[in-house]
Short mmCIF file of C-alpha atoms in Angstrom, two decimals:
data_model
loop_
_atom_site.label_atom_id
_atom_site.label_comp_id
_atom_site.label_asym_id
_atom_site.label_seq_id
_atom_site.Cartn_x
_atom_site.Cartn_y
_atom_site.Cartn_z
CA UNK Z 1 88.00 -29.15 8.24
CA UNK Z 2 85.44 -31.29 6.35
CA UNK Z 3 83.81 -32.43 9.58
CA UNK Z 4 83.44 -28.84 10.71
CA UNK Z 5 82.02 -27.83 7.35
CA UNK Z 6 79.50 -30.69 7.48
CA UNK Z 7 78.32 -29.69 10.95
CA UNK Z 8 77.93 -26.08 9.83
CA UNK Z 9 75.93 -27.14 6.77
CA UNK Z 10 73.67 -29.34 8.90
CA UNK Z 11 73.02 -26.52 11.38
CA UNK Z 12 72.39 -24.03 8.58
CA UNK Z 13 70.05 -26.42 6.77
CA UNK Z 14 68.02 -27.14 9.90
CA UNK Z 15 67.69 -23.42 10.66
CA UNK Z 16 66.65 -22.63 7.08
CA UNK Z 17 64.06 -25.39 7.19
CA UNK Z 18 62.49 -24.03 10.37
CA UNK Z 19 62.40 -20.58 8.78
CA UNK Z 20 60.58 -21.94 5.73
CA UNK Z 21 63.49 -21.26 3.37
CA UNK Z 22 63.27 -23.54 0.28
CA UNK Z 23 67.09 -23.53 0.02
CA UNK Z 24 67.23 -25.73 3.14
CA UNK Z 25 66.98 -28.89 1.06
CA UNK Z 26 70.00 -28.02 -1.08
CA UNK Z 27 72.10 -27.24 2.00
CA UNK Z 28 71.12 -30.48 3.75
CA UNK Z 29 71.80 -32.62 0.68
CA UNK Z 30 75.25 -31.03 0.46
CA UNK Z 31 75.79 -32.11 4.08
CA UNK Z 32 74.62 -35.62 3.16
CA UNK Z 33 77.12 -35.93 0.31
CA UNK Z 34 79.97 -34.55 2.39
CA UNK Z 35 79.28 -37.07 5.16
CA UNK Z 36 79.19 -39.85 2.55
CA UNK Z 37 82.64 -38.82 1.26
CA UNK Z 38 83.87 -38.89 4.85
CA UNK Z 39 82.38 -42.36 5.32
CA UNK Z 40 80.62 -41.03 8.44
CA UNK Z 41 77.34 -42.93 8.79
CA UNK Z 42 76.19 -41.02 11.86
CA UNK Z 43 76.58 -37.61 10.25
CA UNK Z 44 75.11 -38.83 6.98
CA UNK Z 45 72.08 -40.25 8.81
CA UNK Z 46 71.50 -37.03 10.73
CA UNK Z 47 71.66 -34.92 7.58
CA UNK Z 48 69.33 -37.30 5.70
CA UNK Z 49 66.85 -37.26 8.61
CA UNK Z 50 66.86 -33.46 8.55
CA UNK Z 51 65.61 -33.60 4.93
CA UNK Z 52 62.41 -35.40 6.01
CA UNK Z 53 59.22 -33.41 6.60
CA UNK Z 54 57.73 -36.06 8.88
CA UNK Z 55 55.95 -38.05 6.18
CA UNK Z 56 56.50 -38.89 2.49
CA UNK Z 57 58.46 -36.24 0.64
CA UNK Z 58 56.08 -35.59 -2.25
CA UNK Z 59 52.49 -36.76 -2.69
CA UNK Z 60 52.32 -39.59 -5.23
CA UNK Z 61 56.07 -39.75 -5.84
CA UNK Z 62 59.27 -41.19 -4.39
CA UNK Z 63 62.18 -38.91 -3.46
CA UNK Z 64 64.83 -41.10 -5.08
CA UNK Z 65 67.72 -38.88 -3.99
CA UNK Z 66 66.73 -39.04 -0.33
CA UNK Z 67 65.96 -42.77 -0.49
CA UNK Z 68 69.45 -43.43 -1.87
CA UNK Z 69 70.98 -41.32 0.91
CA UNK Z 70 69.03 -43.15 3.62
CA UNK Z 71 70.00 -46.56 2.30
CA UNK Z 72 73.65 -45.51 2.05
CA UNK Z 73 73.50 -44.24 5.65
CA UNK Z 74 72.15 -47.62 6.78
CA UNK Z 75 75.15 -49.31 5.16
CA UNK Z 76 77.56 -47.01 6.98
CA UNK Z 77 75.79 -47.22 10.35
CA UNK Z 78 76.40 -49.94 12.91
CA UNK Z 79 73.87 -52.79 12.60
CA UNK Z 80 73.04 -52.70 16.31
CA UNK Z 81 69.75 -51.29 17.59
CA UNK Z 82 69.91 -47.54 18.10
CA UNK Z 83 67.58 -44.54 18.01
CA UNK Z 84 69.41 -43.23 14.95
CA UNK Z 85 69.12 -46.45 12.95
CA UNK Z 86 65.43 -46.84 13.86
CA UNK Z 87 64.78 -43.25 12.75
CA UNK Z 88 66.55 -43.76 9.42
CA UNK Z 89 64.48 -46.90 8.78
CA UNK Z 90 61.28 -45.00 9.64
CA UNK Z 91 62.05 -42.15 7.24
CA UNK Z 92 62.95 -44.68 4.54
CA UNK Z 93 59.60 -46.43 5.05
CA UNK Z 94 57.76 -43.11 4.76
CA UNK Z 95 59.67 -42.08 1.63
CA UNK Z 96 58.76 -45.42 0.02
CA UNK Z 97 55.02 -44.88 0.61
CA UNK Z 98 54.38 -44.54 -3.14
CA UNK Z 99 57.01 -47.05 -4.25
CA UNK Z 100 55.98 -50.03 -6.35
CA UNK Z 101 58.23 -52.18 -4.14
CA UNK Z 102 55.71 -52.78 -1.38
CA UNK Z 103 57.83 -55.43 0.37
CA UNK Z 104 60.71 -52.99 0.71
CA UNK Z 105 58.38 -50.31 2.07
CA UNK Z 106 56.73 -52.67 4.56
CA UNK Z 107 60.04 -54.13 5.75
CA UNK Z 108 61.49 -50.68 6.50
CA UNK Z 109 58.36 -49.66 8.46
CA UNK Z 110 58.17 -52.89 10.47
CA UNK Z 111 61.89 -52.89 11.31
CA UNK Z 112 61.73 -49.26 12.40
CA UNK Z 113 58.75 -49.70 14.75
CA UNK Z 114 60.10 -52.92 16.27
CA UNK Z 115 63.55 -51.38 16.85
CA UNK Z 116 62.14 -48.16 18.32
CA UNK Z 117 60.06 -50.13 20.81
CA UNK Z 118 63.09 -52.24 21.77
CA UNK Z 119 65.31 -49.19 22.23
CA UNK Z 120 62.71 -47.49 24.42
CA UNK Z 121 63.90 -43.94 23.78
CA UNK Z 122 60.74 -41.72 23.86
CA UNK Z 123 62.06 -39.16 21.35
CA UNK Z 124 62.97 -41.92 18.90
CA UNK Z 125 59.64 -43.68 19.45
CA UNK Z 126 57.73 -40.43 18.82
CA UNK Z 127 59.58 -39.85 15.54
CA UNK Z 128 59.18 -43.43 14.36
CA UNK Z 129 55.49 -43.76 15.23
CA UNK Z 130 54.70 -40.40 13.61
CA UNK Z 131 56.39 -41.49 10.40
CA UNK Z 132 54.76 -44.91 10.58
CA UNK Z 133 51.29 -43.39 11.06
CA UNK Z 134 51.82 -41.31 7.91
CA UNK Z 135 52.18 -44.54 5.90
CA UNK Z 136 48.79 -45.84 7.10
CA UNK Z 137 46.54 -43.31 5.35
CA UNK Z 138 44.29 -46.05 4.07
CA UNK Z 139 40.60 -46.67 4.75
CA UNK Z 140 41.29 -50.09 6.27
CA UNK Z 141 43.75 -48.72 8.88
CA UNK Z 142 41.68 -46.04 10.62
CA UNK Z 143 41.50 -47.89 13.95
CA UNK Z 144 45.27 -48.33 14.02
CA UNK Z 145 45.84 -44.64 13.25
CA UNK Z 146 43.47 -43.59 16.04
CA UNK Z 147 45.36 -45.81 18.50
CA UNK Z 148 48.71 -44.45 17.31
CA UNK Z 149 47.46 -40.88 17.72
CA UNK Z 150 46.48 -41.60 21.34
CA UNK Z 151 49.86 -43.23 22.00
CA UNK Z 152 51.74 -40.34 20.40
CA UNK Z 153 49.78 -37.84 22.46
CA UNK Z 154 50.87 -39.64 25.63
CA UNK Z 155 54.51 -39.95 24.55
CA UNK Z 156 54.96 -36.40 23.29
CA UNK Z 157 53.23 -34.75 26.27
CA UNK Z 158 56.35 -35.15 28.40
CA UNK Z 159 59.04 -34.51 25.81
CA UNK Z 160 59.04 -30.74 25.88
CA UNK Z 161 59.16 -30.69 22.08
CA UNK Z 162 56.18 -28.81 20.61
CA UNK Z 163 57.04 -29.93 17.06
CA UNK Z 164 56.39 -33.57 17.95
CA UNK Z 165 53.19 -32.68 19.79
CA UNK Z 166 52.01 -30.70 16.76
CA UNK Z 167 52.67 -33.65 14.43
CA UNK Z 168 50.83 -36.01 16.77
CA UNK Z 169 47.83 -33.67 16.98
CA UNK Z 170 47.76 -33.23 13.19
CA UNK Z 171 47.79 -36.97 12.55
CA UNK Z 172 45.14 -37.45 15.23
CA UNK Z 173 42.94 -34.78 13.64
CA UNK Z 174 43.04 -36.44 10.23
CA UNK Z 175 42.24 -39.91 11.61
CA UNK Z 176 39.41 -38.57 13.77
CA UNK Z 177 37.82 -36.73 10.83
CA UNK Z 178 37.89 -39.90 8.73
CA UNK Z 179 36.42 -41.91 11.61
CA UNK Z 180 33.61 -39.39 12.17
CA UNK Z 181 34.92 -38.52 15.65
CA UNK Z 182 34.52 -34.79 15.07
CA UNK Z 183 34.64 -33.86 18.77
CA UNK Z 184 38.06 -35.53 19.04
CA UNK Z 185 39.16 -33.80 15.83
CA UNK Z 186 38.16 -30.42 17.27
CA UNK Z 187 40.17 -31.08 20.44
CA UNK Z 188 43.22 -31.90 18.32
CA UNK Z 189 42.65 -28.74 16.31
CA UNK Z 190 42.80 -26.64 19.49
CA UNK Z 191 46.09 -28.34 20.40
CA UNK Z 192 47.49 -27.58 16.95
CA UNK Z 193 46.52 -23.90 17.23
CA UNK Z 194 48.27 -23.52 20.60
CA UNK Z 195 51.40 -25.33 19.42
CA UNK Z 196 51.55 -23.36 16.16
CA UNK Z 197 51.78 -20.14 18.15
CA UNK Z 198 54.67 -21.59 20.14
CA UNK Z 199 56.55 -22.84 17.07
CA UNK Z 200 55.70 -19.93 14.73
CA UNK Z 201 57.17 -21.69 11.68
CA UNK Z 202 55.86 -21.21 8.10
CA UNK Z 203 55.34 -24.91 7.45
CA UNK Z 204 53.53 -25.40 10.76
CA UNK Z 205 51.18 -22.52 9.95
CA UNK Z 206 50.60 -24.00 6.51
CA UNK Z 207 49.51 -27.36 7.95
CA UNK Z 208 47.34 -25.68 10.58
CA UNK Z 209 45.53 -23.59 7.98
CA UNK Z 210 45.08 -26.71 5.82
CA UNK Z 211 43.41 -28.52 8.73
CA UNK Z 212 41.31 -25.50 9.73
CA UNK Z 213 40.09 -24.99 6.18
CA UNK Z 214 39.25 -28.67 5.93
CA UNK Z 215 37.14 -28.53 9.07
CA UNK Z 216 35.32 -25.37 7.95
CA UNK Z 217 34.45 -26.95 4.59
CA UNK Z 218 32.97 -30.04 6.27
CA UNK Z 219 30.82 -27.83 8.50
CA UNK Z 220 29.67 -25.77 5.51
CA UNK Z 221 31.47 -22.45 6.04
CA UNK Z 222 32.72 -22.42 2.47
CA UNK Z 223 33.92 -18.81 2.39
CA UNK Z 224 36.15 -19.22 5.45
CA UNK Z 225 37.29 -22.62 4.19
CA UNK Z 226 38.50 -21.04 0.96
CA UNK Z 227 40.28 -18.22 2.79
CA UNK Z 228 42.14 -20.70 5.00
CA UNK Z 229 42.98 -23.00 2.08
CA UNK Z 230 44.45 -20.03 0.20
CA UNK Z 231 46.60 -19.05 3.17
CA UNK Z 232 47.76 -22.66 3.56
CA UNK Z 233 48.92 -22.94 -0.03
CA UNK Z 234 50.63 -19.54 0.03
CA UNK Z 235 52.61 -20.46 3.15
CA UNK Z 236 53.42 -23.93 1.84
CA UNK Z 237 54.48 -22.60 -1.56
CA UNK Z 238 56.78 -20.03 0.07
CA UNK Z 239 58.42 -22.79 2.10
CA UNK Z 240 59.09 -24.83 -1.04
CA UNK Z 241 56.59 -27.66 -0.48
CA UNK Z 242 55.58 -28.71 -3.97
CA UNK Z 243 52.48 -30.70 -3.05
CA UNK Z 244 50.91 -27.80 -1.16
CA UNK Z 245 49.23 -27.06 -4.52
CA UNK Z 246 47.79 -30.59 -4.62
CA UNK Z 247 46.31 -30.25 -1.14
CA UNK Z 248 44.88 -26.85 -2.09
CA UNK Z 249 43.12 -28.05 -5.21
CA UNK Z 250 41.79 -31.07 -3.34
CA UNK Z 251 40.15 -28.70 -0.87
CA UNK Z 252 38.97 -26.38 -3.60
CA UNK Z 253 37.32 -29.26 -5.49
CA UNK Z 254 35.02 -29.91 -2.54
CA UNK Z 255 34.38 -26.20 -1.90
CA UNK Z 256 33.55 -25.54 -5.55
CA UNK Z 257 31.39 -28.66 -5.77
CA UNK Z 258 29.02 -27.33 -3.11
CA UNK Z 259 29.34 -23.73 -4.30
CA UNK Z 260 28.57 -24.52 -7.96
CA UNK Z 261 31.98 -23.30 -9.17
CA UNK Z 262 33.65 -26.45 -10.48
CA UNK Z 263 34.04 -24.84 -13.89
CA UNK Z 264 36.76 -22.64 -12.30
CA UNK Z 265 38.90 -25.75 -11.75
CA UNK Z 266 38.45 -27.39 -15.13
CA UNK Z 267 41.62 -26.06 -16.78
CA UNK Z 268 43.72 -26.79 -13.67
CA UNK Z 269 42.61 -30.42 -13.58
CA UNK Z 270 43.01 -30.79 -17.35
CA UNK Z 271 46.65 -29.70 -17.00
CA UNK Z 272 47.12 -31.98 -13.98
CA UNK Z 273 45.77 -35.00 -15.87
CA UNK Z 274 48.00 -34.23 -18.83
CA UNK Z 275 51.02 -34.06 -16.52
CA UNK Z 276 50.08 -37.18 -14.48
CA UNK Z 277 47.92 -39.41 -16.68
CA UNK Z 278 48.46 -42.43 -14.43
CA UNK Z 279 46.88 -40.74 -11.38
CA UNK Z 280 43.37 -42.16 -11.29
CA UNK Z 281 42.12 -39.68 -8.70
CA UNK Z 282 42.91 -36.76 -11.03
CA UNK Z 283 41.19 -38.40 -14.01
CA UNK Z 284 38.12 -39.28 -11.97
CA UNK Z 285 37.98 -35.77 -10.48
CA UNK Z 286 38.14 -34.24 -13.96
CA UNK Z 287 35.42 -36.58 -15.22
CA UNK Z 288 33.20 -35.45 -12.33
CA UNK Z 289 33.93 -31.80 -13.16
CA UNK Z 290 32.79 -32.46 -16.73
CA UNK Z 291 29.65 -34.16 -15.41
CA UNK Z 292 28.76 -31.36 -13.00
CA UNK Z 293 29.39 -28.61 -15.58
CA UNK Z 294 27.28 -30.18 -18.33
CA UNK Z 295 30.12 -31.36 -20.60
CA UNK Z 296 28.63 -34.77 -21.17
CA UNK Z 297 30.73 -35.97 -24.15
CA UNK Z 298 34.00 -35.20 -22.31
CA UNK Z 299 32.68 -36.94 -19.19
CA UNK Z 300 31.63 -40.01 -21.16
CA UNK Z 301 35.07 -40.35 -22.75
CA UNK Z 302 36.84 -40.16 -19.38
CA UNK Z 303 34.40 -42.52 -17.69
CA UNK Z 304 34.99 -45.11 -20.39
CA UNK Z 305 38.70 -44.94 -19.61
CA UNK Z 306 38.16 -45.87 -15.95
CA UNK Z 307 38.25 -49.60 -15.24
CA UNK Z 308 38.63 -52.10 -12.43
CA UNK Z 309 42.43 -51.83 -12.41
CA UNK Z 310 42.18 -48.15 -11.53
CA UNK Z 311 40.77 -49.01 -8.10
CA UNK Z 312 43.24 -51.65 -6.95
CA UNK Z 313 45.77 -49.34 -5.27
CA UNK Z 314 45.08 -49.14 -1.55
CA UNK Z 315 46.04 -45.65 -0.38
CA UNK Z 316 44.45 -42.55 1.13
CA UNK Z 317 42.87 -41.60 -2.19
CA UNK Z 318 41.01 -44.86 -2.83
CA UNK Z 319 37.64 -43.76 -1.46
CA UNK Z 320 38.01 -40.18 -2.74
CA UNK Z 321 38.67 -41.60 -6.20
CA UNK Z 322 35.63 -43.87 -5.91
CA UNK Z 323 33.46 -40.95 -4.75
CA UNK Z 324 34.28 -38.62 -7.65
CA UNK Z 325 34.09 -41.55 -10.08
CA UNK Z 326 30.60 -42.29 -8.73
CA UNK Z 327 29.56 -38.69 -9.39
CA UNK Z 328 30.87 -39.00 -12.95
CA UNK Z 329 29.34 -42.43 -13.60
CA UNK Z 330 25.92 -41.32 -12.38
CA UNK Z 331 26.18 -38.12 -14.40
CA UNK Z 332 26.34 -40.10 -17.65
CA UNK Z 333 24.42 -43.20 -16.43
CA UNK Z 334 27.38 -45.52 -16.96
CA UNK Z 335 26.18 -48.78 -15.46
CA UNK Z 336 29.45 -50.58 -16.26
CA UNK Z 337 31.50 -48.25 -14.04
CA UNK Z 338 28.79 -48.36 -11.39
CA UNK Z 339 29.25 -52.12 -11.19
CA UNK Z 340 33.01 -51.63 -10.80
CA UNK Z 341 32.67 -49.06 -8.04
CA UNK Z 342 30.17 -50.77 -5.75
CA UNK Z 343 32.56 -53.52 -4.51
CA UNK Z 344 35.24 -50.86 -3.99
CA UNK Z 345 33.01 -48.91 -1.59
CA UNK Z 346 31.03 -51.74 0.04
CA UNK Z 347 33.70 -52.85 2.57
CA UNK Z 348 33.67 -49.34 4.05
CA UNK Z 349 29.92 -48.75 4.27
CA UNK Z 350 30.12 -47.43 7.85
CA UNK Z 351 32.96 -44.97 7.16
CA UNK Z 352 33.45 -41.44 5.92
CA UNK Z 353 35.51 -40.44 2.89
CA UNK Z 354 38.34 -38.15 3.93
CA UNK Z 355 41.97 -37.99 2.77
CA UNK Z 356 43.13 -35.07 4.89
CA UNK Z 357 42.31 -32.30 2.43
CA UNK Z 358 39.08 -33.40 0.70
CA UNK Z 359 36.02 -34.65 2.57
CA UNK Z 360 33.15 -36.31 0.71
CA UNK Z 361 30.89 -37.45 3.54
CA UNK Z 362 29.52 -40.91 4.20
CA UNK Z 363 30.33 -43.89 1.99
CA UNK Z 364 26.63 -44.78 2.23
CA UNK Z 365 25.79 -41.66 0.18
CA UNK Z 366 27.74 -43.02 -2.79
CA UNK Z 367 26.43 -46.56 -2.34
CA UNK Z 368 22.96 -45.00 -2.56
CA UNK Z 369 23.84 -43.20 -5.79
CA UNK Z 370 25.20 -46.42 -7.28
CA UNK Z 371 22.15 -48.43 -6.25
CA UNK Z 372 19.97 -45.78 -7.91
CA UNK Z 373 22.11 -45.94 -11.04
CA UNK Z 374 21.68 -49.72 -11.15
CA UNK Z 375 17.90 -49.39 -10.78
CA UNK Z 376 17.72 -50.76 -7.21
CA UNK Z 377 15.56 -48.02 -5.75
CA UNK Z 378 14.51 -49.70 -2.51
CA UNK Z 379 18.14 -50.40 -1.63
CA UNK Z 380 19.10 -46.87 -2.67
CA UNK Z 381 16.45 -45.37 -0.39
CA UNK Z 382 17.82 -47.32 2.57
CA UNK Z 383 21.35 -46.08 1.83
CA UNK Z 384 20.18 -42.49 1.33
CA UNK Z 385 18.32 -42.52 4.66
CA UNK Z 386 21.40 -43.94 6.37
CA UNK Z 387 23.64 -41.27 4.81
CA UNK Z 388 21.25 -38.48 5.77
CA UNK Z 389 21.23 -39.73 9.36
CA UNK Z 390 25.04 -39.70 9.46
CA UNK Z 391 25.35 -36.25 7.92
CA UNK Z 392 22.67 -34.83 10.21
CA UNK Z 393 24.26 -36.30 13.34
CA UNK Z 394 27.69 -34.95 12.39
CA UNK Z 395 26.25 -31.59 11.25
CA UNK Z 396 27.76 -32.02 7.80
CA UNK Z 397 25.39 -29.55 6.20
CA UNK Z 398 26.86 -29.57 2.66
CA UNK Z 399 26.61 -33.34 2.38
CA UNK Z 400 23.21 -33.48 4.08
CA UNK Z 401 21.82 -31.11 1.45
CA UNK Z 402 23.44 -33.21 -1.30
CA UNK Z 403 22.02 -36.45 0.09
CA UNK Z 404 18.51 -35.03 0.20
CA UNK Z 405 18.96 -33.69 -3.33
CA UNK Z 406 20.23 -36.98 -4.77
CA UNK Z 407 17.49 -38.95 -3.00
CA UNK Z 408 14.84 -36.52 -4.22
CA UNK Z 409 16.19 -36.60 -7.75
CA UNK Z 410 16.04 -40.42 -7.81
CA UNK Z 411 12.40 -40.38 -6.67
CA UNK Z 412 11.53 -37.62 -9.14
CA UNK Z 413 12.98 -39.64 -12.00
CA UNK Z 414 10.86 -42.63 -10.98
CA UNK Z 415 7.88 -40.66 -12.26
CA UNK Z 416 5.12 -42.44 -10.33
CA UNK Z 417 2.62 -40.42 -8.28
CA UNK Z 418 3.65 -42.04 -5.02
CA UNK Z 419 7.26 -40.96 -5.43
CA UNK Z 420 6.58 -37.41 -6.58
CA UNK Z 421 5.39 -36.10 -3.22
CA UNK Z 422 8.33 -37.65 -1.38
CA UNK Z 423 10.71 -36.25 -4.01
CA UNK Z 424 9.31 -32.75 -3.59
CA UNK Z 425 9.64 -32.95 0.20
CA UNK Z 426 13.30 -34.02 -0.01
CA UNK Z 427 14.15 -31.38 -2.60
CA UNK Z 428 12.48 -28.70 -0.51
CA UNK Z 429 14.63 -29.71 2.46
CA UNK Z 430 17.77 -29.58 0.29
CA UNK Z 431 16.79 -26.10 -0.93
CA UNK Z 432 16.17 -24.88 2.63
CA UNK Z 433 19.59 -25.97 3.90
CA UNK Z 434 21.40 -24.82 0.77
CA UNK Z 435 19.72 -21.41 0.95
CA UNK Z 436 20.49 -20.93 4.64
CA UNK Z 437 24.12 -22.03 4.34
CA UNK Z 438 24.93 -20.60 0.91
CA UNK Z 439 25.53 -23.85 -1.01
CA UNK Z 440 24.87 -22.27 -4.37
CA UNK Z 441 25.68 -25.37 -6.42
CA UNK Z 442 23.29 -27.64 -4.53
CA UNK Z 443 20.65 -24.92 -4.50
CA UNK Z 444 20.80 -24.55 -8.28
CA UNK Z 445 20.42 -28.25 -9.08
CA UNK Z 446 17.71 -28.78 -6.45
CA UNK Z 447 15.67 -25.85 -7.78
CA UNK Z 448 16.16 -27.14 -11.31
CA UNK Z 449 14.76 -30.52 -10.29
CA UNK Z 450 11.80 -28.88 -8.54
CA UNK Z 451 11.05 -26.85 -11.69
CA UNK Z 452 11.05 -30.09 -13.68
CA UNK Z 453 8.54 -31.59 -11.24
CA UNK Z 454 6.31 -28.54 -11.50
CA UNK Z 455 6.52 -28.66 -15.28
CA UNK Z 456 5.53 -32.32 -15.25
CA UNK Z 457 2.51 -31.53 -13.06
#
């Protein structure tokens, strides 16, 4: 009777999950506990696996309940290599992404990948590599993620399982965007769109809209980006995914930055910082909001609270955190923080800053801002020109306009006659792009700087 009840709970939980019903988790956890009471490792493992969403459970946190269930299932399972054991290890590794126990996280990931390759089952290998790739969202692992995306595309093509193909395409899109391979990212986007229509599941549509909005924001279609981001969060919220809000506000930060609407997000980020004071990316993002909205005292206080230790954690938010911290530091001319940030960004000078929901353009743009802050104008000019070349080649119009503006502002502040003409030319170019594309925020600050130049003349 208990075995039959467990199997019914597992089937019901899986169906509810596909339908986007938030009660799916409760049903699946009940199946987990029932299997544990039965001492049935196989059933417990299957129920625990069904709780996974294909990556970490909650951004920035560890799902302790699921981790405990996975580890208990490993105790009950046979120690021999098997697709089920490899899958449990892979989910455990993904759920420990934000754990302080890095050795435990790494061991689970490594054991899972090695076992899946030994077993040779393509379905198992697809699951394990997808989960493993989700643990590599770090700026120093882009090449590995691109290779994994290609491998997953090959493996999943013949499985007849559109869910796995969708996950592979989504991971490949994110890695390609971060690597600046926008043509590859667009191909993966087309794959996601086709597969989403086949699957027609709320969570799948949520992730698709998240990716589509992300791409539109990078290209400068801010209105459509906001519409897609709103749909993504609504679908994710309805399906019970708590961090859909986090992804949404990450996207909205970038959209509002270029649109001159960051003041709309101030109260949201103030509440987020109060709730999660240890999250450096939230504190740095709020400091940058204060800087961009003219609240200098508040920005100064938050900038003073940011130190070297805040940039030691290597995860997908490292470069995003450094980017918004750079905006804040330059806004209040904090040379101390500028000195902290430069070695954080320098190893990635050829890369873009992208964490899957927020895109901040070329690292060289922020190295230029920091060099300008530190009074190294010749070096800053070289970085600005490099960033402008990258943004122009990739047709990143919002960041191209920002790079021209920041470069022009640096030259305008120099005050010498030789720099003034070059500053005006750069600011005029920023105004032209911002006017054509509707980047109201960049347009306002560029026009303000031009007015200052005219007043000085």
